[in-house]
Short mmCIF file of C-alpha atoms in Angstrom, two decimals:
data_model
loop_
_atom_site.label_atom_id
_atom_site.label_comp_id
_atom_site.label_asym_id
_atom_site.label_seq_id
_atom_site.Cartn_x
_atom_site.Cartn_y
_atom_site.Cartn_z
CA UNK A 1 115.45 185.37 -119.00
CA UNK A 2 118.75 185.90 -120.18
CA UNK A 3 122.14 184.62 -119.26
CA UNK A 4 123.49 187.40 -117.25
CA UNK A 5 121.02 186.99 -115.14
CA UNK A 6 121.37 183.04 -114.80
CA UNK A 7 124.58 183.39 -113.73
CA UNK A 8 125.53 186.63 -111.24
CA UNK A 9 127.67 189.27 -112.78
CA UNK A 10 131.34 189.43 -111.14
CA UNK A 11 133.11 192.76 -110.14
CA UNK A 12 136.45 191.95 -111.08
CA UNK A 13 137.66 188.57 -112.64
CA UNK A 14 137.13 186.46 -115.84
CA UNK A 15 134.59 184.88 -117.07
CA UNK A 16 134.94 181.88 -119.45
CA UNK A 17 132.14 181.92 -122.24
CA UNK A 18 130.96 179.98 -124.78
CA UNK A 19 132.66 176.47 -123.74
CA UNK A 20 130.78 173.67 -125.50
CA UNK A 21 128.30 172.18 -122.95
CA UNK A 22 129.77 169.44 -121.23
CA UNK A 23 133.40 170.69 -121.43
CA UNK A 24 132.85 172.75 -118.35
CA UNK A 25 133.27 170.39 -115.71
CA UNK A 26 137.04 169.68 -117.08
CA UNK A 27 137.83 173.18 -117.37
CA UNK A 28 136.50 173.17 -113.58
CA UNK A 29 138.87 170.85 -112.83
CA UNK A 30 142.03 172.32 -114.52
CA UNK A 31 141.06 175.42 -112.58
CA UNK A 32 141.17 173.95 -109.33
CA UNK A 33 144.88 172.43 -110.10
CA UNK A 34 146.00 176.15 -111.48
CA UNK A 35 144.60 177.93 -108.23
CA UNK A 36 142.51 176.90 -105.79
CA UNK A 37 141.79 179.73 -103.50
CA UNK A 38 139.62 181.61 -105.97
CA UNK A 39 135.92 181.93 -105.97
CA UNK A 40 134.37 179.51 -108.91
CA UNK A 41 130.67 180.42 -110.50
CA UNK A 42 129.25 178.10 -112.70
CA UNK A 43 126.61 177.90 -115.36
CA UNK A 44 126.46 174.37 -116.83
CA UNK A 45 123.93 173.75 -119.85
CA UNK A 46 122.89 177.08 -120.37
CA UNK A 47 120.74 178.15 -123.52
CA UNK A 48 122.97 179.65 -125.90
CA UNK A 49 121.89 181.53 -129.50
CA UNK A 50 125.00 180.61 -131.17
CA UNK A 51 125.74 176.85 -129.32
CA UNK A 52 122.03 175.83 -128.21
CA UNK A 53 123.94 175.00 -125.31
CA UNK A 54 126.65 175.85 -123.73
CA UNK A 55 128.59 176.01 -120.36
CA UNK A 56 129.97 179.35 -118.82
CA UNK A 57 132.43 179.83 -115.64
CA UNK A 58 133.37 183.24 -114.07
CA UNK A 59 136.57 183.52 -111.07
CA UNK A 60 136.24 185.97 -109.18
CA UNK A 61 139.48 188.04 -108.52
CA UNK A 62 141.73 186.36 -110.96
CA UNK A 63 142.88 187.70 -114.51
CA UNK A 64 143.68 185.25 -116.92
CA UNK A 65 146.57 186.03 -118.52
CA UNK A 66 146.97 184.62 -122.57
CA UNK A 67 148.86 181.63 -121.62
CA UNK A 68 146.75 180.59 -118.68
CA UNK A 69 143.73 180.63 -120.71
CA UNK A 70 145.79 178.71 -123.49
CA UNK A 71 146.38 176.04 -121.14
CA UNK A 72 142.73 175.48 -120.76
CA UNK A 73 141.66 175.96 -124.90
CA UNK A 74 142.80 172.02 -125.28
CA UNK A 75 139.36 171.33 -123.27
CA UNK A 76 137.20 174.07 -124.64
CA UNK A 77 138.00 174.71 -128.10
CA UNK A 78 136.34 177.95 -129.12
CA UNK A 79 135.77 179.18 -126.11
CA UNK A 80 136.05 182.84 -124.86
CA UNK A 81 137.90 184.60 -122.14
CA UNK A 82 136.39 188.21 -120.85
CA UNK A 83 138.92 189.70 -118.65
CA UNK A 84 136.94 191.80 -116.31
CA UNK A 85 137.50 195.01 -114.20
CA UNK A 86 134.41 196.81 -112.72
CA UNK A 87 132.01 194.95 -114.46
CA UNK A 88 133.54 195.76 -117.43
CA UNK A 89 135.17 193.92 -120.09
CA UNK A 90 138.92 194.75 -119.96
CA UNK A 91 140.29 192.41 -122.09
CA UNK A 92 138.73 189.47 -124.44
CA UNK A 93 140.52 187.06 -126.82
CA UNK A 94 139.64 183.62 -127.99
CA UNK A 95 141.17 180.21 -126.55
CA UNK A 96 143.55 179.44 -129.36
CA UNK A 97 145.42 175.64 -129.10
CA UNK A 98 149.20 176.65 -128.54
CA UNK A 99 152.01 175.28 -130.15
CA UNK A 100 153.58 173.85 -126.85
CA UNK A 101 152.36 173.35 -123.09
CA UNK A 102 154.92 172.75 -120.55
CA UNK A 103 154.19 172.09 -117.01
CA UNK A 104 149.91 171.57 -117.64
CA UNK A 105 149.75 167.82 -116.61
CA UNK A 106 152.34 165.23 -116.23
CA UNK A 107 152.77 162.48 -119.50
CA UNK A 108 150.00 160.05 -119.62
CA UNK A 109 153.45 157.46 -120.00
CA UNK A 110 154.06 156.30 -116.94
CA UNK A 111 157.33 155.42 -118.24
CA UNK A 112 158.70 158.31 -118.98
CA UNK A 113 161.69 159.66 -117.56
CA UNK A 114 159.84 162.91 -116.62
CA UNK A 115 157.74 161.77 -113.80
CA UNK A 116 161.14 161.36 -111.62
CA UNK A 117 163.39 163.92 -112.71
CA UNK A 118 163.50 168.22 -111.92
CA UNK A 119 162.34 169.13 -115.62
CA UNK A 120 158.12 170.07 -116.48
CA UNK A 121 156.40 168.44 -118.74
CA UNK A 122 156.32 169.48 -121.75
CA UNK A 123 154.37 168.37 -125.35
CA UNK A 124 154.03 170.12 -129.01
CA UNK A 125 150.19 170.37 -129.53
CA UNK A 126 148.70 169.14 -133.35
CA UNK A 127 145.13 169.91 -134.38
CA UNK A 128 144.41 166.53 -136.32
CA UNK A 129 140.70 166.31 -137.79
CA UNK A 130 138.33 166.83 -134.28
CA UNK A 131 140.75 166.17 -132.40
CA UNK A 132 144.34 167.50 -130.50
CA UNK A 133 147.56 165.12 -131.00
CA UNK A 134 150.01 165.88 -128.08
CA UNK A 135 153.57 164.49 -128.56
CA UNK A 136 156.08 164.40 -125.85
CA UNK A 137 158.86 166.02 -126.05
CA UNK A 138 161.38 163.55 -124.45
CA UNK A 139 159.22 160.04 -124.48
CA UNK A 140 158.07 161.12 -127.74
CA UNK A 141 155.06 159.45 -127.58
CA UNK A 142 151.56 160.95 -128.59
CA UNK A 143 148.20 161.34 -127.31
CA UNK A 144 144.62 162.29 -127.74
CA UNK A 145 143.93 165.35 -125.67
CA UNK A 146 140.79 162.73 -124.43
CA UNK A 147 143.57 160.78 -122.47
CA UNK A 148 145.37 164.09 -120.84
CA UNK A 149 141.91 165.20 -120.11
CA UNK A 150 141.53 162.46 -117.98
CA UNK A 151 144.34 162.34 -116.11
CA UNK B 1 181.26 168.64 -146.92
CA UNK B 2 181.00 170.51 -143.82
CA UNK B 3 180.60 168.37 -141.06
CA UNK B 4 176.43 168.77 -140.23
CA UNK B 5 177.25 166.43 -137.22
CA UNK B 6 179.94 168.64 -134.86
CA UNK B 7 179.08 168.21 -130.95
CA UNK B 8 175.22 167.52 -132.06
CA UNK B 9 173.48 165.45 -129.39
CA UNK B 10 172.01 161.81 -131.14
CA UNK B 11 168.53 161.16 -129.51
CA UNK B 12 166.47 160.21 -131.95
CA UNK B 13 166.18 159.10 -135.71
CA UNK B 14 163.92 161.72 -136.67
CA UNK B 15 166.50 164.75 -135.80
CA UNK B 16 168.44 163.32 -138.74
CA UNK B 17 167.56 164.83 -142.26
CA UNK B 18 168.59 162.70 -145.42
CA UNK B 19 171.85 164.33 -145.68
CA UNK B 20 172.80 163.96 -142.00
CA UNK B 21 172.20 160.32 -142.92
CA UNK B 22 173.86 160.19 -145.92
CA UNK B 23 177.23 161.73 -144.27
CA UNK B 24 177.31 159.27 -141.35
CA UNK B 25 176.63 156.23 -143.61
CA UNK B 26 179.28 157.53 -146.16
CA UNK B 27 182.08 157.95 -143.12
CA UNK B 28 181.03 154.67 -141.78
CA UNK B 29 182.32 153.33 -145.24
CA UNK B 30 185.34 155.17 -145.23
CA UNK B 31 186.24 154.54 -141.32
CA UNK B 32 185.31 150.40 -142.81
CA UNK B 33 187.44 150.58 -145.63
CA UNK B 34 190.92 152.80 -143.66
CA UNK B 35 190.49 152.46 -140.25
CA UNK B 36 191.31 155.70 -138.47
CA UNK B 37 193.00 155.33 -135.05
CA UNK B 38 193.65 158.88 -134.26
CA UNK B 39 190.19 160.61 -134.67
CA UNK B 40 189.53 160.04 -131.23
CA UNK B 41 192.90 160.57 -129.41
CA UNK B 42 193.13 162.22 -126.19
CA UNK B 43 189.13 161.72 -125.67
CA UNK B 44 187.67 160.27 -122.56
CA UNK B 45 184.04 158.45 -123.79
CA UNK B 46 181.10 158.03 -120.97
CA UNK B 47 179.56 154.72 -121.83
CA UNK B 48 176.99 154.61 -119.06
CA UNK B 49 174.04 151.74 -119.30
CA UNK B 50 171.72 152.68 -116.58
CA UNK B 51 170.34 149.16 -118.66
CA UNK B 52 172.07 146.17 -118.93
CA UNK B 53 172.96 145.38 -122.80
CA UNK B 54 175.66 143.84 -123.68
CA UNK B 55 175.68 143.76 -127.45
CA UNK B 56 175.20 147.36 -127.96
CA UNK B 57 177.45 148.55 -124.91
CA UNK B 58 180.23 145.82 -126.19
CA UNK B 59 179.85 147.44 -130.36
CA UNK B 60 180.13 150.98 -128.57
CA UNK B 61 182.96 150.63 -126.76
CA UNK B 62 184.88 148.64 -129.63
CA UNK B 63 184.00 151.52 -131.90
CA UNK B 64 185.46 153.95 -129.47
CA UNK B 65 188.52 151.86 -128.95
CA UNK B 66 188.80 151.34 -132.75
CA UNK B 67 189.02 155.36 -132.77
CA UNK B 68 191.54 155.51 -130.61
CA UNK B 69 189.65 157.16 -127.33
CA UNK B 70 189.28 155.64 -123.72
CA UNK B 71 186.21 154.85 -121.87
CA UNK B 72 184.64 155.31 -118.84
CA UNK B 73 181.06 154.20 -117.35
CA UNK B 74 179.29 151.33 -116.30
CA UNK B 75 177.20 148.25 -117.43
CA UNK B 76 174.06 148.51 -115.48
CA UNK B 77 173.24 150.32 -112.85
CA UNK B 78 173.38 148.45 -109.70
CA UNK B 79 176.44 150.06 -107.87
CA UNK B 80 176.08 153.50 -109.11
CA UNK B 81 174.28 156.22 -107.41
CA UNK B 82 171.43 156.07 -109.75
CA UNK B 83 170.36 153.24 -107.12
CA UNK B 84 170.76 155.58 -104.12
CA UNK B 85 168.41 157.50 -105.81
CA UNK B 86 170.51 160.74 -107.35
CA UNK B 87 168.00 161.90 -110.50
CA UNK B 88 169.99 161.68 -113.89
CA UNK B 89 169.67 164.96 -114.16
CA UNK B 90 172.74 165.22 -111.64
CA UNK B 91 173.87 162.07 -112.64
CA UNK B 92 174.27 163.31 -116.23
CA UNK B 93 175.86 166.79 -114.69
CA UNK B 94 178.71 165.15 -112.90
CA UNK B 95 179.81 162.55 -115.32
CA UNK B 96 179.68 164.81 -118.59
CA UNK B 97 181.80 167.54 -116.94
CA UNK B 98 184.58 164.54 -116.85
CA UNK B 99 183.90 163.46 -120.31
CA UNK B 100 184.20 164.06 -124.43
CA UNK B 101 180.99 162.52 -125.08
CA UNK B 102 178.03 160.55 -123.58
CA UNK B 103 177.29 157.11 -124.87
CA UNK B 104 173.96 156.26 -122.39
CA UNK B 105 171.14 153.38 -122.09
CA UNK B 106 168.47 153.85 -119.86
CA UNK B 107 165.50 151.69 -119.02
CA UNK B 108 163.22 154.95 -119.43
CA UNK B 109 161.21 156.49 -122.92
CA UNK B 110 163.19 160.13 -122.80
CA UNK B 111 165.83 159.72 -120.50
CA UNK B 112 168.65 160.81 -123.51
CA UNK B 113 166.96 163.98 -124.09
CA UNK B 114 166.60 164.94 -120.98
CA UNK B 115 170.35 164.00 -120.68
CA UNK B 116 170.86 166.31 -123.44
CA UNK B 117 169.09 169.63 -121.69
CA UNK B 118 171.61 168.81 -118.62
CA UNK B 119 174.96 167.58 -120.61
CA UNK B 120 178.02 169.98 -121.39
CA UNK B 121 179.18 167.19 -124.38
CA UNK B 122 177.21 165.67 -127.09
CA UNK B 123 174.71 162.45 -125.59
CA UNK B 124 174.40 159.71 -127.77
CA UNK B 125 171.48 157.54 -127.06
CA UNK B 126 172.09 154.00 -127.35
CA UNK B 127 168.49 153.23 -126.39
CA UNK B 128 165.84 154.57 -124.12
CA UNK B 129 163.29 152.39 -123.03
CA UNK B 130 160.73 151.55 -125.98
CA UNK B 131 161.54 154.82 -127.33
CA UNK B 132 164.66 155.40 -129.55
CA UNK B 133 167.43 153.23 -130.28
CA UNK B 134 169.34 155.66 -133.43
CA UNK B 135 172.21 153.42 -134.02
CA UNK B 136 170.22 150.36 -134.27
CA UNK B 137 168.73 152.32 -137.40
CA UNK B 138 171.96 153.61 -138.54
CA UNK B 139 173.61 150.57 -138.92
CA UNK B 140 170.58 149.20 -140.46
CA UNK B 141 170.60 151.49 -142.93
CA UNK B 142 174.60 150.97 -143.22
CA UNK B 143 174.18 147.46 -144.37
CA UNK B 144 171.61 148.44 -146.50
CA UNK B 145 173.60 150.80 -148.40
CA UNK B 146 176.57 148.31 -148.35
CA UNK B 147 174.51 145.29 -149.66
CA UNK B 148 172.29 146.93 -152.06
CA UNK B 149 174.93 150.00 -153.32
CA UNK B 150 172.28 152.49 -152.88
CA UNK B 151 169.14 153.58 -149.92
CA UNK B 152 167.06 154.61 -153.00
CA UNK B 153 163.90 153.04 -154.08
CA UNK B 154 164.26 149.92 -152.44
CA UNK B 155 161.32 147.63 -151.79
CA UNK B 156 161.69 146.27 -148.13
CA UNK B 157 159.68 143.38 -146.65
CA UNK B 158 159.49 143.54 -142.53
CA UNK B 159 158.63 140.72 -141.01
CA UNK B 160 157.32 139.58 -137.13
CA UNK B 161 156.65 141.80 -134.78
CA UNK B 162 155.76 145.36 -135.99
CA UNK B 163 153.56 146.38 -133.66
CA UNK B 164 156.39 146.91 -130.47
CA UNK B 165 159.66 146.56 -132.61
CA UNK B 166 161.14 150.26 -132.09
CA UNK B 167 164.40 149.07 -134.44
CA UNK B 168 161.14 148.42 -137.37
CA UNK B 169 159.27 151.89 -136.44
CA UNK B 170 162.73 153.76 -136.76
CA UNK B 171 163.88 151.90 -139.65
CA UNK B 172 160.53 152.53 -141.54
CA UNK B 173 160.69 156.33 -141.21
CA UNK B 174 164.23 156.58 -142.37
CA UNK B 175 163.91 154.62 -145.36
CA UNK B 176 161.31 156.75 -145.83
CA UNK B 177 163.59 159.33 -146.67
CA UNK B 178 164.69 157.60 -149.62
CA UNK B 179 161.06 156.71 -151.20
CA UNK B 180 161.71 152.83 -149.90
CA UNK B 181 158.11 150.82 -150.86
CA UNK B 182 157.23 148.44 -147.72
CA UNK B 183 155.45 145.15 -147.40
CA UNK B 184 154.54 144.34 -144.14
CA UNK B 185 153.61 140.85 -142.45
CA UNK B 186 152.64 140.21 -139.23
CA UNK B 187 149.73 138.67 -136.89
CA UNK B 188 146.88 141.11 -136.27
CA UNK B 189 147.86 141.33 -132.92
CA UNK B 190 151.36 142.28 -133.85
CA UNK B 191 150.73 144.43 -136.98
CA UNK B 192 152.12 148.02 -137.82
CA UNK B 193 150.67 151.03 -135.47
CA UNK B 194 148.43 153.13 -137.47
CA UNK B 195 150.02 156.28 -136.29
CA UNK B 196 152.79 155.22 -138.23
CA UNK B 197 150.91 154.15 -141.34
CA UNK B 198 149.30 157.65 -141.22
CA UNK B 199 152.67 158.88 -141.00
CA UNK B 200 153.44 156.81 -144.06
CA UNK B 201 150.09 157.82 -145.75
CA UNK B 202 150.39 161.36 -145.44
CA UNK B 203 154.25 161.39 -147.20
CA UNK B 204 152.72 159.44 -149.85
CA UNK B 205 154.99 156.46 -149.41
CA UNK B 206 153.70 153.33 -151.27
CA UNK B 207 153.35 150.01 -148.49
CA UNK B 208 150.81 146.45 -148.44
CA UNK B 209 150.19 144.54 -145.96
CA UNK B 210 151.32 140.80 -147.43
CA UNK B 211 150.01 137.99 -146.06
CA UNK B 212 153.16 135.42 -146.74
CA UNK B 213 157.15 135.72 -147.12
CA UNK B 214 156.39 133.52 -150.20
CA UNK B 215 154.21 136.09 -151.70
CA UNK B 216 156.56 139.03 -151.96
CA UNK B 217 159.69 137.62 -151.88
CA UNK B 218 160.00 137.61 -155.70
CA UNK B 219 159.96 141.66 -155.47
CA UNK B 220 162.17 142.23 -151.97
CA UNK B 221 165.58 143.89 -152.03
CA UNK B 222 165.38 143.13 -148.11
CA UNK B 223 163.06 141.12 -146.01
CA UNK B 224 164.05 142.46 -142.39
CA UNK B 225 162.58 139.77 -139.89
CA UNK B 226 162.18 140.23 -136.05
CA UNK B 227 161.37 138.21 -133.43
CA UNK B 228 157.56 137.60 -132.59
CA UNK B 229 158.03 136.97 -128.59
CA UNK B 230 156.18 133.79 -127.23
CA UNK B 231 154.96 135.62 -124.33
CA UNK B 232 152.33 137.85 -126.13
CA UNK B 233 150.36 134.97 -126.81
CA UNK B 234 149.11 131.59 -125.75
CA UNK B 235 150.43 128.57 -126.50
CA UNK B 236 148.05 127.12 -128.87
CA UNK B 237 148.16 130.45 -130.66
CA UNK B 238 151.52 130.74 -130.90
CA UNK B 239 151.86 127.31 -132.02
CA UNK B 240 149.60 128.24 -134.63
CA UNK B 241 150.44 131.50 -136.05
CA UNK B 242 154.34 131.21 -135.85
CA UNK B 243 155.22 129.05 -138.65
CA UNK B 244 154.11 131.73 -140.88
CA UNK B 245 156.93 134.12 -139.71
CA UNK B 246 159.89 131.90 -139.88
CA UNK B 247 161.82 132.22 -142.96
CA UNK B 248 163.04 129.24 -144.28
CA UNK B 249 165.08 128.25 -147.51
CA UNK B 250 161.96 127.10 -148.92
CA UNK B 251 160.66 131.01 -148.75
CA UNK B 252 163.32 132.24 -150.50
CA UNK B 253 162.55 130.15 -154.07
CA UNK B 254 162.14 133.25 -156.94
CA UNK B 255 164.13 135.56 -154.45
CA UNK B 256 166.79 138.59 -156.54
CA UNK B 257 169.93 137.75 -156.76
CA UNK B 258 170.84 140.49 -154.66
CA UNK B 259 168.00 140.39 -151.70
CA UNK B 260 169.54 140.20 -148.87
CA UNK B 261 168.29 139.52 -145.37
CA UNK B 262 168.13 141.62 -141.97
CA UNK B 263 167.58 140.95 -138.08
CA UNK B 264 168.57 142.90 -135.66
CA UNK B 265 169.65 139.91 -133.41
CA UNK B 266 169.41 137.87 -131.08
CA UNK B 267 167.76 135.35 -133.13
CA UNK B 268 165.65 132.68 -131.67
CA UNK B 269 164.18 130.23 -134.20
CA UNK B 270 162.39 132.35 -136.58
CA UNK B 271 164.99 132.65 -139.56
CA UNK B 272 166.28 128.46 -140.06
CA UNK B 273 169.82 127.82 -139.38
CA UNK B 274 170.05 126.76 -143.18
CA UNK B 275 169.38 129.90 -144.09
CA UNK B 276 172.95 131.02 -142.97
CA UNK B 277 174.44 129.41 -145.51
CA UNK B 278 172.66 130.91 -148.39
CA UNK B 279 173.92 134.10 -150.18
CA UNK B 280 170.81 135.96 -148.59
CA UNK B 281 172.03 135.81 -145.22
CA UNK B 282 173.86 139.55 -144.22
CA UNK B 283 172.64 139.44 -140.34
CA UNK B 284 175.84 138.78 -139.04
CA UNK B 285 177.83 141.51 -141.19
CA UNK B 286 174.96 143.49 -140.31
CA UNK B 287 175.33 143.26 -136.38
CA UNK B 288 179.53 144.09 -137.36
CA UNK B 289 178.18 146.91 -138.57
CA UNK B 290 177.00 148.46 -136.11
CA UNK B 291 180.88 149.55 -135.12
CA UNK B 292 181.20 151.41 -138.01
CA UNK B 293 178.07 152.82 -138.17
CA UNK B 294 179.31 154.03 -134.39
CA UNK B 295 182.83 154.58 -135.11
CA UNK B 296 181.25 156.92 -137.75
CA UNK B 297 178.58 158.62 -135.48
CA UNK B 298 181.22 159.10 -132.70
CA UNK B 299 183.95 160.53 -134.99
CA UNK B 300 181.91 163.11 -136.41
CA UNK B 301 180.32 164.61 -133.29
CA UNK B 302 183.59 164.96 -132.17
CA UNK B 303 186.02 166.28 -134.95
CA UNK B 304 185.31 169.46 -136.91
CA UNK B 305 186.33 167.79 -139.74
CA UNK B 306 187.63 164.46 -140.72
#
């Protein structure tokens, strides 16, 4: 039996591939907080050739643009994004760690000056051995991307 | 030199390159040496501490004095309409539109840079929350210079609390600049974060962790000692652990000539009154410092050239 059939084929959409088993449930999450009127289907633990296992989510309706899915790479390193438009695969591009995120989740500091005041929050993203370093850009105080991930 | 300084906002230590440093330290000297009454005549200064502190709000405003400008502001918060509940953002709006420059404390890690995205004039920070405190280091690094003749290849010994001293973190990475070696001594508890010794690994800067004063006295140019607070342990703990981070004359037996040492005040009980007296003892120039370091800071953001 193969994936595909696991997990229904969508119309229009994208569909989230390849996120290391596990990391779905976050990316679920983040979802939910970016939109959530749209139609969620989820594979979790599915047999994968390249992973052994791995965790898949298509929405229905929505097209990921670069950033969006950008957002969402600090959960799912490696993961892929297959835009989709008549069951076909528009678009596809890897989740690539950005430089900066503003606006994704507000600093884990509960001190700082950004949870009371008109500005997003913003951090500059750092790939440091397994894991992501975020560092705020006004507290200036740095995380794991385990403690956002949380929040 | 061209003034690297002009209408640049002053958040935090790390936006300052060597040379930056250099040039403020070097006009600090000069502004010591011929005071300058005029540089800032005709200027209206915000000194606003959304936190109470007097030492550093009482050294701003005598630098700005010094320089010739006027002030306006407040000491703490309580009647403004911070407490009505206006966001700094508009806070920071109205009262730089009036204003030259923007000295400002706040009780909150980011507040001056947010200032900054908000501010028509140049924001100083003169401390937010556990964050930044960039004048503390400057005038640190001031009396280093003055004491020692040069920032180069000093050996500095900081002592106390490391772990939540913000004036140590700062202080650390600047010297940095100038291929300083460090010893550091402190109780586990209190010790340097490792972010920071990463930090320190990674530029290939050469630091120990001591355990005595006695032990590396001998090869200090500075031994810069803070205050380990009572509160972050229990008594008996305290009582145990804090003779070992109170400099006395005793420590200093073998110390240069020339080391000097550092605190960035208030005091409590962990450097001896005796010490005073000895020839090691620069605290208190150092805290007079701090005007000229600020008088310095303050002149250059706001004249093209000096």
């Amino acid at each position: 039996m193969t994936n595909k059939l696991q997990v229904e084929a969508i119309r229009k959409g994208t569909v989230i591939d390849h996120i290391p088993a596990g990391q779905g449930v976050k990316i679920l999450d983040r979802l939910q907080l970016l939109n959530s009127d749209v139609s969620i289907t989820v594979g979790f633990n599915l047999p994968s050739k390249a992973q052994g296992r791995k965790d898949i989510i298509k929405v229905t309706d929505l097209k990921f643009t670069e950033q969006e899915a950008n957002q969402l790479a600090l959960f799912a390193q490696g993961a892929t994004i297959n835009v989709i438009d008549e069951y076909h695969v528009v678009d596809k591009f890897n989740m690539t760690v950005p430089e900066t995120l503003r606006g994704a989740f507000p600093c884990p500091n509960s001190n700082c000056i950004t949870h009371n005041e008109p500005v997003n929050s913003y951090f500059y993203l750092r790939e440091k051995d397994d894991d992501i370093r975020l560092k705020c850009h006004y507290c200036e105080k740095s995380f794991s991307k385990e403690i956002v991930s949380e929040l | 030199m061209e003034n690297q300084l002009y209408l640049r906002d002053i958040i935090s230590i790390a936006d300052l390159n060597r040379s930056d440093l250099e040039q403020i330290l070097e006009t600090a000297a000069q502004l010591k040496r011929a005071p300058r009454p005029d540089l800032l005549e005709g200027k209206v200064i915000a000194s606003c501490f959304f936190e109470a502190s007097t030492r550093t709000r009482l050294s701003f405003e005598t630098a700005v004095q010094r320089l010739g400008g006027t002030l306006i502001g407040f000491s703490d918060s309580s009647n403004t309409s911070a407490k009505k509940g206006e966001t700094l953002a508009d806070s920071v709006k109205i009262i730089s539109s009036y204003t030259d420059a923007f000295i400002m404390r706040h009780p909150q890690e980011g507040a001056a840079r947010l200032a900054s995205e908000f501010s028509n004039v140049p924001i100083i920070n003169g401390g937010d929350g556990a964050n930044q405190h960039p004048t503390q280091t400057l005038l640190d690094l001031f009396s280093i210079r003055e004491c020692q003749g040069t920032l180069d290849d000093l050996t500095i010994t900081f002592v106390g609390d490391l772990k939540y001293g913000r004036t140590v973190h700062s202080l650390v990475q600047a010297m940095a600049l100038f291929g300083a070696k460090f010893n550091f001594i402190a109780p586990d508890a209190l010790s340097m974060p490792d972010y920071l010794l990463e930090e320190l690994d990674e530029k290939g800067i050469r630091y120990r962790k001591a355990g005595s004063i006695e032990e590396v006295v001998p090869e200090s140019d500075i031994i810069y000692m803070t205050r380990v607070q009572k509160e972050r342990f229990d008594e008996t703990e305290y009582m145990h652990m804090a003779s070992k981070y109170i400099l006395g004359v005793e420590s200093l037996k073998g110390a240069r000539e020339s080391l000097k040492i550092l605190h960035p005040l208030p005091r409590v009980n962990e450097i001896e009154v005796a010490v005073d007296n000895t020839p090691h003892a620069y605290y208190f120039q150092q805290a007079e410092n701090g005007v000229y370091a600020r008088q310095a800071l303050l002149a250059l953001v706001l004249n093209k050239s000096i």
